[in-house]
Structures are given as structure tokens and as C-alpha cells.
PDB file of C-alpha atoms in Angstrom:
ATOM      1  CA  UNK A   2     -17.670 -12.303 -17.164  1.00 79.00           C
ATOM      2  CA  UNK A   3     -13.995 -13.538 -18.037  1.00 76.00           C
ATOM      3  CA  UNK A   4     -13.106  -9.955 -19.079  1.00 79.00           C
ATOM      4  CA  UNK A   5     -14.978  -8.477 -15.695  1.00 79.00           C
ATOM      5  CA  UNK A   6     -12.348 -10.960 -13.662  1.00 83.00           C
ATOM      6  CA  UNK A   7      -9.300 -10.165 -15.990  1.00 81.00           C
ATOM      7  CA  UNK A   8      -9.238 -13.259 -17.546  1.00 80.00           C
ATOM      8  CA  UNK A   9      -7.661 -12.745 -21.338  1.00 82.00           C
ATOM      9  CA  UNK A  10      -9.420 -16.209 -22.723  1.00 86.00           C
ATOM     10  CA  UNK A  11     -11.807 -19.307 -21.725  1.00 89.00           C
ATOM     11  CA  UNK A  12      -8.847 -21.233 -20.420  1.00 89.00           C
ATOM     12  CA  UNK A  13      -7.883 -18.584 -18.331  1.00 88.00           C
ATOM     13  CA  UNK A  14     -11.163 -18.061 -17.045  1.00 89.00           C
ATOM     14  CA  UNK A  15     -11.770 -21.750 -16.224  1.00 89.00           C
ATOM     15  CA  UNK A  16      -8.786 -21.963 -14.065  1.00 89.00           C
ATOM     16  CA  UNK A  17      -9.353 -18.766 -12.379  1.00 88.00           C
ATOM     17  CA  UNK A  18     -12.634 -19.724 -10.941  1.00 90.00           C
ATOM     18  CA  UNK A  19     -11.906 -23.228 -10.155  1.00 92.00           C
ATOM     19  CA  UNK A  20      -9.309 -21.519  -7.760  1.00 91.00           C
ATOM     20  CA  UNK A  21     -11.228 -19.369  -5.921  1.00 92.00           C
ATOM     21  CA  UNK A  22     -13.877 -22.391  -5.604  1.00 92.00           C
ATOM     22  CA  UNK A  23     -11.002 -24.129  -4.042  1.00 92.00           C
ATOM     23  CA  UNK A  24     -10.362 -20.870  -2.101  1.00 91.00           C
ATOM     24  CA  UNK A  25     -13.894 -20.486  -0.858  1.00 90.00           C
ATOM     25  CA  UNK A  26     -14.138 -23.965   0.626  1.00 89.00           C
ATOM     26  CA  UNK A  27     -15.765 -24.192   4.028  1.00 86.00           C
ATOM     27  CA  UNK A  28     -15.738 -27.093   6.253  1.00 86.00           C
ATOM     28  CA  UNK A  29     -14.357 -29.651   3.252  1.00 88.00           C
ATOM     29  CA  UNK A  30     -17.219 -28.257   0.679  1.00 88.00           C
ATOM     30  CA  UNK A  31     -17.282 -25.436  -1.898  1.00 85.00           C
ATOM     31  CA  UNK A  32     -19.811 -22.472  -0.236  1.00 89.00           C
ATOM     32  CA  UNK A  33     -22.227 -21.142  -3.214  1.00 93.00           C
ATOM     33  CA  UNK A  34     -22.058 -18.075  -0.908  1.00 93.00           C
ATOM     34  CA  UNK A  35     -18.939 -17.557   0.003  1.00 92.00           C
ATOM     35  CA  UNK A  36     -17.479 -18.195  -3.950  1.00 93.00           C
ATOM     36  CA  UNK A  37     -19.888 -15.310  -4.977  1.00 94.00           C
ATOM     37  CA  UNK A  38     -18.943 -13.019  -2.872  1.00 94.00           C
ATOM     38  CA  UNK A  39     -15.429 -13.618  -3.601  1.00 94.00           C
ATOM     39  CA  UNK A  40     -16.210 -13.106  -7.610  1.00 93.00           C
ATOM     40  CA  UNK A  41     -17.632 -10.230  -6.809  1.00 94.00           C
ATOM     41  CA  UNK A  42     -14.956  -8.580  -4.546  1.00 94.00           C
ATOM     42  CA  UNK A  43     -12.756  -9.523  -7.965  1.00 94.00           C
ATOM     43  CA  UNK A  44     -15.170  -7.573 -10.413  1.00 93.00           C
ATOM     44  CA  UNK A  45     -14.862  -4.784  -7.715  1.00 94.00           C
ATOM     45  CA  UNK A  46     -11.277  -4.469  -7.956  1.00 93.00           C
ATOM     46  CA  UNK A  47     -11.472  -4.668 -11.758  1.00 92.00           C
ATOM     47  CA  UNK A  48      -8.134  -6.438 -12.599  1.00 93.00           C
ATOM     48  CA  UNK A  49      -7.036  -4.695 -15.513  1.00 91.00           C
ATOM     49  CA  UNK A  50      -4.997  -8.288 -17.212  1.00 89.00           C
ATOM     50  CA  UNK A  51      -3.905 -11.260 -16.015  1.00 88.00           C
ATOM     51  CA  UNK A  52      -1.470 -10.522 -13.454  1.00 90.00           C
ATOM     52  CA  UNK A  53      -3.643  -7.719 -11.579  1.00 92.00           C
ATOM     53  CA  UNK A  54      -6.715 -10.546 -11.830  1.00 92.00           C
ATOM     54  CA  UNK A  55      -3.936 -13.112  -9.859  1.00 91.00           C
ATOM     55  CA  UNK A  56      -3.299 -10.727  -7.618  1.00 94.00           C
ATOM     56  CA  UNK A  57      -7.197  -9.987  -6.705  1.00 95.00           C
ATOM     57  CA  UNK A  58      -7.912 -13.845  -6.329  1.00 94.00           C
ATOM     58  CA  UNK A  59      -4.831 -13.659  -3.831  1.00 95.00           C
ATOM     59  CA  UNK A  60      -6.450 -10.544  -2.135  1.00 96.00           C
ATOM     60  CA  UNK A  61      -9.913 -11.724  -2.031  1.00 96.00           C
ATOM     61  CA  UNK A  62      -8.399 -15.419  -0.929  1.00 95.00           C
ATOM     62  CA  UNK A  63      -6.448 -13.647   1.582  1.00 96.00           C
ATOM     63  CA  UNK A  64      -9.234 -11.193   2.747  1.00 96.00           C
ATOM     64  CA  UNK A  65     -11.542 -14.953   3.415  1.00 95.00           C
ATOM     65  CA  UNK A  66      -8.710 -16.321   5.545  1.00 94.00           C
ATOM     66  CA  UNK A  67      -8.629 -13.223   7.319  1.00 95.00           C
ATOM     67  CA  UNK A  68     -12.114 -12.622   8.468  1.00 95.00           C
ATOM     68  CA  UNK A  69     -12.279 -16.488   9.116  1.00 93.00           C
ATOM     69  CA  UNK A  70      -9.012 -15.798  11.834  1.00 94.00           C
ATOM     70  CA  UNK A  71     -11.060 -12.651  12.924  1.00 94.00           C
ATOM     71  CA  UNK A  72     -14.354 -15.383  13.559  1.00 93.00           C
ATOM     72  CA  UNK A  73     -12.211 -17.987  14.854  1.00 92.00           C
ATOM     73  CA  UNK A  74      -9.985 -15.710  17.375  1.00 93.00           C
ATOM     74  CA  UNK A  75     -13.730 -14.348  18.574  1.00 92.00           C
ATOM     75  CA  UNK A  76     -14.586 -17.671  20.012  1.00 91.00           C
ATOM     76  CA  UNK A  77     -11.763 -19.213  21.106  1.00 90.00           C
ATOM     77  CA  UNK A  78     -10.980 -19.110  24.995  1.00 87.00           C
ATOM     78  CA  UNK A  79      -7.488 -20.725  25.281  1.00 89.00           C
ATOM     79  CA  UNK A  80      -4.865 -18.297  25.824  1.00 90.00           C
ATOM     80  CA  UNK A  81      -2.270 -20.105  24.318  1.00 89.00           C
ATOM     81  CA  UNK A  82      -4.962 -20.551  21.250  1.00 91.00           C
ATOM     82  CA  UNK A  83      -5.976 -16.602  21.176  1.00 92.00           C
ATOM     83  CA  UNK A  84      -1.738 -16.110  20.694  1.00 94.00           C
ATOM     84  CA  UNK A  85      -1.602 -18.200  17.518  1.00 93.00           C
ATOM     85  CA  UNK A  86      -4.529 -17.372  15.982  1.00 94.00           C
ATOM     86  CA  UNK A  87      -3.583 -13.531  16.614  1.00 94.00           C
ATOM     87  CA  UNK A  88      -0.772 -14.160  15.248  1.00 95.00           C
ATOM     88  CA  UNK A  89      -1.807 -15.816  11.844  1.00 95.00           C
ATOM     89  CA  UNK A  90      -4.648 -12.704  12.082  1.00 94.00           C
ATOM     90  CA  UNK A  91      -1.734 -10.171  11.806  1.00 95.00           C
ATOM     91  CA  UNK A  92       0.360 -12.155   9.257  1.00 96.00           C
ATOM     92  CA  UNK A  93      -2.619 -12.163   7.121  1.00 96.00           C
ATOM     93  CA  UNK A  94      -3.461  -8.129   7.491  1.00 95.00           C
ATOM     94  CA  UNK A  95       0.143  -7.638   6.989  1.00 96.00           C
ATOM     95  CA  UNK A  96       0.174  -9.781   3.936  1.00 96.00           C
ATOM     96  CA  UNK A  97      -3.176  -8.294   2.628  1.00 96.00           C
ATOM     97  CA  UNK A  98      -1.926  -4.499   2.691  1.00 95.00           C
ATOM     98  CA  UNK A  99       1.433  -5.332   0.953  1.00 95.00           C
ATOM     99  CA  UNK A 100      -0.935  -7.445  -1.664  1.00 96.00           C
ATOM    100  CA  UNK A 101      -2.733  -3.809  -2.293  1.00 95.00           C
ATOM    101  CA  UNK A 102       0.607  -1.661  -2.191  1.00 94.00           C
ATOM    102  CA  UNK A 103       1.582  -4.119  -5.308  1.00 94.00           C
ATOM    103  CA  UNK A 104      -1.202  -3.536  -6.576  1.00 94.00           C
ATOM    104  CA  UNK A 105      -1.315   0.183  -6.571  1.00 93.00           C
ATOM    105  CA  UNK A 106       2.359  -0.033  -7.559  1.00 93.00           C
ATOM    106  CA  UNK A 107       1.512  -2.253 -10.298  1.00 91.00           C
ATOM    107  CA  UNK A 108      -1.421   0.058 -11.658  1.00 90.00           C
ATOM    108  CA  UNK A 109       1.056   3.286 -11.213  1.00 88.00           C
ATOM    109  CA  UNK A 110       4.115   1.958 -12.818  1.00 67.00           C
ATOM    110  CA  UNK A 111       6.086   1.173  -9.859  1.00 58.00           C
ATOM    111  CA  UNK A 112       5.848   5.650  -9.913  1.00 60.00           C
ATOM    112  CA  UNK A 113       5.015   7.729  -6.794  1.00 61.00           C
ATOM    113  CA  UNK A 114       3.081  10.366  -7.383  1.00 60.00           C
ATOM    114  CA  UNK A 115       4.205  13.915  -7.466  1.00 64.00           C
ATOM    115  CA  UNK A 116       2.277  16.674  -6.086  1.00 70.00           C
ATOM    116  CA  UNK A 117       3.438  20.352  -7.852  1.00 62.00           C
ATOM    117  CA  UNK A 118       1.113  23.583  -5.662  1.00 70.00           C
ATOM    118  CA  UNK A 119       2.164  27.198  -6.310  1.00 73.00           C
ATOM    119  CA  UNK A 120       4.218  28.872  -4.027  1.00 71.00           C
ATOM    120  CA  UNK A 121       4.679  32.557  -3.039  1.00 76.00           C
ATOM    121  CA  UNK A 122       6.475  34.111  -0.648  1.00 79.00           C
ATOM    122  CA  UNK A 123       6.270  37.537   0.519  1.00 83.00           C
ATOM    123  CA  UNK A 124       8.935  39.874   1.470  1.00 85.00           C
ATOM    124  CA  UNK A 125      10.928  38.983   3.979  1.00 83.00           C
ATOM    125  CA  UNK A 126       9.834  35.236   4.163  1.00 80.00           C
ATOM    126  CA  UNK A 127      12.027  32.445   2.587  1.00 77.00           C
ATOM    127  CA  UNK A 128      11.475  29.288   1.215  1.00 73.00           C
ATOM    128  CA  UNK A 129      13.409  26.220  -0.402  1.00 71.00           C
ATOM    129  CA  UNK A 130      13.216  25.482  -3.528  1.00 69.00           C
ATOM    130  CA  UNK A 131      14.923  21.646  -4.700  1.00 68.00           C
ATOM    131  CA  UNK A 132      15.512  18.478  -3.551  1.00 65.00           C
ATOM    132  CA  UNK A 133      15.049  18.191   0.628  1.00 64.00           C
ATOM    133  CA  UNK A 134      16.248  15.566   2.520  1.00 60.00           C
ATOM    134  CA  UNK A 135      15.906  15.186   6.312  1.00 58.00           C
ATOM    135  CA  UNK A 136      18.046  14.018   8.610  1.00 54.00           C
ATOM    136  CA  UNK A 137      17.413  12.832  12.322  1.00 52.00           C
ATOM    137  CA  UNK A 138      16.638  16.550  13.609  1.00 51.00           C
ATOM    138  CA  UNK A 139      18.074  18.646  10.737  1.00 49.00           C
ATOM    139  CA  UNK A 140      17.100  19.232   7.102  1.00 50.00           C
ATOM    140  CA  UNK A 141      19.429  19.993   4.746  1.00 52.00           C
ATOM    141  CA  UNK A 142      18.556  21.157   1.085  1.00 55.00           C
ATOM    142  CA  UNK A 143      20.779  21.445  -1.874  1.00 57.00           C
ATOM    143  CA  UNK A 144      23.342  23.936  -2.029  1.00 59.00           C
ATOM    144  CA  UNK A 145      22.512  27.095  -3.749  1.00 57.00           C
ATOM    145  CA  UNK A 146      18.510  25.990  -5.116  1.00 55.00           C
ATOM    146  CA  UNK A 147      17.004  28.928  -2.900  1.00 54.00           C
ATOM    147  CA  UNK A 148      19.817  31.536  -4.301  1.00 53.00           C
ATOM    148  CA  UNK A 149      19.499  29.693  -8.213  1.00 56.00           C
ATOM    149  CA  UNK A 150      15.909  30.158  -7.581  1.00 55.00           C
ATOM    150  CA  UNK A 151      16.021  33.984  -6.286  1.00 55.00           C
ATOM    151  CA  UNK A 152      14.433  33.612  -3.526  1.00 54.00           C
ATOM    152  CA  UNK A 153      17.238  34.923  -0.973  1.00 53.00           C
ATOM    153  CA  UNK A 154      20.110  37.192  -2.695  1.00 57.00           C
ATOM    154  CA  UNK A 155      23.320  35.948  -2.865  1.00 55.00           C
ATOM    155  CA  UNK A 156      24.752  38.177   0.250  1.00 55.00           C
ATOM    156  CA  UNK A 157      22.077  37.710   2.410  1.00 53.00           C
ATOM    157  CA  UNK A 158      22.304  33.561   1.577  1.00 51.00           C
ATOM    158  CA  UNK A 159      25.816  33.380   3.194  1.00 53.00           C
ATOM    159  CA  UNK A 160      24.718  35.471   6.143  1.00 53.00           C
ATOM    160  CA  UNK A 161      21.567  33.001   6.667  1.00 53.00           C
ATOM    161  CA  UNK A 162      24.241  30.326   5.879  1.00 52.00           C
ATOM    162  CA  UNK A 163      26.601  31.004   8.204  1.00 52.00           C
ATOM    163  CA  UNK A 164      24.120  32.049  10.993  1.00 54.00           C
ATOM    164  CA  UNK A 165      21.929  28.624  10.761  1.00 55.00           C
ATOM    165  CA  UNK A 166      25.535  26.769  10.955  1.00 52.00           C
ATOM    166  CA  UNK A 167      26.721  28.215  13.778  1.00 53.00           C
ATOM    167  CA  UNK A 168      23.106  27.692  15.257  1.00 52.00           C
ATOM    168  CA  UNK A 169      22.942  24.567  14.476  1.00 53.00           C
ATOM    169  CA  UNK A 170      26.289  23.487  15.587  1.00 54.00           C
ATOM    170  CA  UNK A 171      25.271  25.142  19.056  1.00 54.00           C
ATOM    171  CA  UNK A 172      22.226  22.822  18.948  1.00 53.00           C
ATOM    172  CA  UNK A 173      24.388  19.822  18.803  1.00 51.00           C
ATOM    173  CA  UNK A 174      26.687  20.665  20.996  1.00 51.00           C
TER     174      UNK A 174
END
């Protein structure tokens, strides 16, 4: 079980489930129910060592609050009630997605993935080849990566150059 929840040793794995039985307290009293489902939403995310399995209790703890808000906001009447508990409700969600953006950083290295496809282009198309960057309504690339590349020759680039400048200065103007 301890290596199921990430927990490296028996210490480890003591302290982790007295938290969430802490966590999955209802109404002053640990809930049988609610503390298994919350091991099992850990084993589900699989912590892979002892900081992801931190990070799941948080998750799963923070996933309980949640759908207790959710409840809560459900059968509450007050306006001035519904406006606080929607607003805890949203501070949770918020803090629940950026708890699984960690933990997909986390799990990738802090490294976004890259997507490579092949790319053709047929006569008379073009394409840009290199680092892009886009700017309010223009995109720029870097100087020359379509001509290194071969995909325009180097006459026709400073034609298409020019041209797109002096269309693009018309634009703005």
C-alpha cells in the first residue's frame, strides 16, 4: 500500500494517512467513506515519490473541499451567502488546476513538450521555417530561416520582404 500512495517507508506512510484522515473529516468525525475514497483517488494518480504523493493528498484534500463548496453553494439561499461560498468554490478550482499543472510540470521536468510533423511545400507556396513569435496582429520570424532553409531564393526573399513591409506598414497606418 505505502508504495501504491508514494510513501518511501512506514513512517512516511503513517503520517500520510493520518493526514488525509484529518482531511476527510465530516461534521467533527473521521468518514470511513469519505477517507477511502480519498486513498483511492491517491493510488489513481500514482505519485511516483514523496513529493508527487504530497501533492496528491493536497489534490485529493482540495478536490473534498471543493465538491463540499459545490454541496454547500447548492443549498444555500442567502445571496450574500451564495457570493462567498462562490467565491471559496472558484479559489478552490483555481487552486486545484494549478495543483495538476505542478504536477504535470513536475512529472515532465518543468519541459514543454515539442511537437516535430513533416512539412512540404509545393511550388509556389512558402513556409517558415525557425523560431516564430507573434506580436499583437503581426508575426515576425527570424531573419533569413526561410532563405537558410531554401524554401524562398534569396532574390525573390527581398522582393516578398520588401512587399509584406510596405504592406504591413499600410496596415498600420
Amino acid at each position: 500500500m505505502g508504495e501504491a500512495l508514494g510513501a518511501v517507508d512506514r513512517d512516511a506512510l503513517h503520517g500520510f494517512l493520518k493526514q488525509l484522515m484529518k482531511a476527510s473529516v465530516i461534521l467533527q468525525k473521521p468518514d470511513e467513506d469519505n477517507l477511502a475514497f480519498m486513498i483511492s483517488m491517491v493510488k489513481g494518480i500514482a505519485p511516483r515519490d514523496s513529493l508527487e504523493a504530497m501533492l496528491t493528498a493536497q489534490m485529493v484534500s482540495i478536490h473534498v473541499a471543493t465538491m463540499r463548496s459545490a454541496s454547500r453553494l447548492a443549498f444555500t439561499e442567502g445571496l450574500s451567502q451564495q457570493e462567498g461560498i462562490s467565491r471559496t468554490l472558484t479559489r478552490l478550482a483555481r487552486t486545484f488546476a494549478a495543483q495538476m499543472e505542478a504536477l504535470n510540470r513536475h512529472r515532465g521536468n518543468g519541459e514543454r513538450p515539442i511537437t516535430v510533423q513533416n512539412l512540404s511545400v509545393q511550388e509556389g507556396g512558402s513556409a517558415i521555417v525557425g523560431n516564430v513569435a507573434q506580436h499583437a496582429h503581426l508575426t515576425v520570424a527570424e531573419p533569413g530561416t526561410a532563405i537558410d532553409a531554401g524554401l524562398v531564393a534569396p532574390r525573390e526573399a527581398g522582393k516578398r520582404e520588401h512587399g509584406q513591409a510596405a504592406a504591413m506598414q499600410g496596415a498600420t497606418t
